[in-house]
Coordinates of C-alpha atoms in Angstrom, one line a residue:
M27 CA -0.8 42.4 -0.1
G28 CA -3.0 43.5 -3.0
I29 CA -2.4 41.0 -5.7
H30 CA -2.4 41.9 -9.4
V31 CA -3.5 38.8 -11.4
A32 CA -3.1 38.4 -15.1
L33 CA -5.6 36.0 -16.6
D34 CA -5.5 34.1 -19.9
C35 CA -8.8 32.3 -20.2
A36 CA -8.1 30.7 -23.6
H37 CA -11.3 32.2 -25.0
G38 CA -12.9 29.3 -23.1
A39 CA -15.1 28.3 -20.2
T40 CA -13.4 30.4 -17.6
S41 CA -13.6 33.7 -19.7
S42 CA -16.3 35.4 -17.6
L43 CA -16.1 33.3 -14.4
A44 CA -12.4 33.8 -13.6
T45 CA -12.6 37.6 -14.0
H46 CA -15.6 37.8 -11.6
L47 CA -14.1 35.3 -9.2
F48 CA -10.8 37.1 -8.8
A49 CA -12.6 40.5 -8.6
D50 CA -14.6 39.1 -5.7
L51 CA -11.3 38.2 -4.1
E52 CA -10.3 41.8 -4.4
A53 CA -7.5 41.2 -6.9
D54 CA -6.5 43.7 -9.5
I55 CA -7.1 42.0 -12.9
S56 CA -5.6 42.2 -16.3
S57 CA -7.0 39.7 -18.8
M58 CA -6.4 38.3 -22.2
G59 CA -8.0 35.5 -24.1
S60 CA -11.4 36.4 -22.6
S61 CA -13.5 37.0 -25.7
P62 CA -14.9 33.7 -26.8
D63 CA -16.7 33.6 -30.1
G64 CA -17.2 29.8 -30.2
L65 CA -14.4 29.3 -32.8
N66 CA -11.4 30.8 -31.0
I67 CA -11.0 28.5 -28.0
N68 CA -7.3 27.8 -27.4
D69 CA -6.4 29.7 -30.6
G70 CA -2.9 31.0 -29.8
V71 CA -3.7 31.6 -26.1
G72 CA -4.3 29.7 -22.9
S73 CA -2.3 27.0 -21.1
T74 CA -0.9 25.7 -24.4
H75 CA 0.7 29.0 -25.1
P76 CA 2.2 30.2 -21.8
E77 CA 4.8 32.3 -23.4
K78 CA 2.1 34.8 -24.4
L79 CA 1.0 35.1 -20.7
A80 CA 4.6 35.4 -19.6
A81 CA 5.1 38.5 -21.8
F82 CA 1.7 39.9 -20.6
V83 CA 2.6 39.5 -16.9
V84 CA 5.8 41.4 -17.4
E85 CA 4.1 44.1 -19.5
R86 CA 1.3 44.6 -17.0
E87 CA 3.6 44.2 -14.0
A88 CA 1.3 41.6 -12.5
H89 CA 2.2 39.5 -9.4
I90 CA 1.0 36.3 -11.0
G91 CA -0.3 35.0 -14.3
L92 CA -2.8 32.2 -14.6
A93 CA -3.5 30.5 -17.9
F94 CA -6.3 28.0 -18.3
D95 CA -7.2 25.7 -21.2
G96 CA -10.5 25.9 -23.0
D97 CA -12.6 23.9 -20.5
G98 CA -10.8 25.3 -17.5
D99 CA -9.4 22.0 -16.0
R100 CA -5.8 22.8 -16.6
L101 CA -3.7 25.6 -15.2
I102 CA -0.3 27.1 -16.0
A103 CA 1.1 29.8 -13.7
V104 CA 3.6 32.5 -14.4
D105 CA 5.5 34.4 -11.8
E106 CA 6.0 38.2 -11.7
N107 CA 9.3 37.8 -13.7
G108 CA 7.5 36.0 -16.6
K109 CA 8.9 32.6 -15.5
I110 CA 6.6 29.6 -16.0
V111 CA 5.8 27.8 -12.7
D112 CA 5.2 24.1 -13.6
G113 CA 2.7 21.7 -12.1
D114 CA 5.2 20.1 -9.8
Q115 CA 6.0 23.5 -8.3
I116 CA 2.3 24.3 -8.0
M117 CA 1.7 21.0 -6.2
F118 CA 4.6 21.8 -3.9
I119 CA 3.3 25.2 -3.1
S120 CA -0.2 23.9 -2.6
N121 CA 1.2 21.2 -0.2
Y122 CA -0.3 18.4 -2.3
N123 CA -3.8 19.8 -2.0
T124 CA -4.7 18.8 -5.6
T125 CA -8.1 19.3 -7.1
G126 CA -7.9 18.4 -10.8
D127 CA -9.6 21.7 -11.4
G128 CA -7.7 24.6 -12.9
L129 CA -9.8 27.4 -11.5
L130 CA -9.8 26.0 -8.0
T131 CA -6.1 25.5 -8.1
A132 CA -5.6 29.1 -9.3
I133 CA -7.7 30.4 -6.3
Q134 CA -5.6 28.3 -3.9
L135 CA -2.4 29.6 -5.4
V136 CA -3.4 33.2 -5.1
N137 CA -4.7 32.6 -1.6
I138 CA -1.3 31.1 -0.6
M139 CA 0.4 34.2 -1.9
K140 CA -1.9 36.4 0.1
V141 CA -1.5 34.4 3.3
T142 CA 2.2 34.0 3.1
K143 CA 2.8 37.5 1.7
K144 CA 5.3 35.9 -0.7
R145 CA 5.6 36.3 -4.5
L146 CA 5.1 33.3 -6.6
S147 CA 8.8 33.2 -7.5
E148 CA 9.7 33.0 -3.8
L149 CA 7.3 30.1 -3.2
A150 CA 8.4 28.2 -6.3
A151 CA 12.1 28.7 -5.3
E152 CA 11.5 26.8 -2.1
M153 CA 11.2 23.5 -4.0
V154 CA 14.4 21.7 -4.9
V155 CA 14.1 20.6 -8.5
Y156 CA 16.0 17.4 -9.1
P157 CA 17.1 16.2 -12.5
Q158 CA 14.6 13.8 -14.2
R159 CA 15.0 11.5 -17.1
L160 CA 12.1 9.9 -18.9
V161 CA 12.9 7.2 -21.4
N162 CA 10.0 5.6 -23.2
I163 CA 10.8 2.3 -25.0
R164 CA 8.3 1.0 -27.6
V165 CA 7.6 -2.7 -27.2
T166 CA 5.0 -5.0 -28.9
D167 CA 4.3 -7.1 -25.8
K168 CA 4.6 -5.2 -22.5
H169 CA 3.8 -8.3 -20.4
A170 CA 6.6 -10.3 -22.0
V171 CA 9.1 -7.5 -21.3
T172 CA 8.1 -7.3 -17.6
Q173 CA 8.6 -11.0 -17.3
N174 CA 12.0 -11.0 -19.0
E175 CA 14.7 -12.0 -16.5
K176 CA 17.4 -9.6 -17.9
V177 CA 15.0 -6.7 -17.8
A178 CA 13.9 -7.6 -14.2
N179 CA 17.6 -7.8 -13.2
V180 CA 18.4 -4.4 -14.6
I181 CA 15.4 -2.8 -12.9
A182 CA 16.4 -4.4 -9.6
E183 CA 20.0 -3.1 -10.0
V184 CA 18.8 0.5 -10.8
E185 CA 16.3 0.4 -7.9
A186 CA 19.1 -0.8 -5.5
E187 CA 21.4 2.0 -6.8
L188 CA 18.6 4.6 -6.2
A189 CA 18.2 3.2 -2.6
G190 CA 14.7 4.6 -2.2
N191 CA 15.7 8.0 -3.6
G192 CA 14.0 7.6 -7.0
R193 CA 11.8 5.1 -8.9
V194 CA 11.7 3.1 -12.0
L195 CA 8.4 3.1 -13.8

């Protein structure tokens, strides 16, 4: 499967390396955000603006879009339909082979597509996404809150209700 990769390098550190790297992997490449001038890093492009890459992927009919941040340690992926594939889905697809490096994660993702001969949307769809709820509560003394009997009882009740199928942080 010849893979067409759309790259958004955020006018940053991956601007020349990513293009050469994916060319060496025999990918067809379309790129944006690859003209750093020292002042335009992350300026309206890159992983903080994935909607631009999503439109670019659809326009160029790419199989996958990869957006990096300025220093290249963060990656946002976009499937062939312009849908953003989040970090949880990327970890699932990579089978928890995490690296903490955006460029290496991108290579692994494209390699998985080549080996499985599946589109990114197909791989991402294999993960069941469960509802999540994050509630942050500001407190002045975190230690006192964790030692509070009422709070401890509520946490114990919720953990019992979850029965190992969730967690309280």
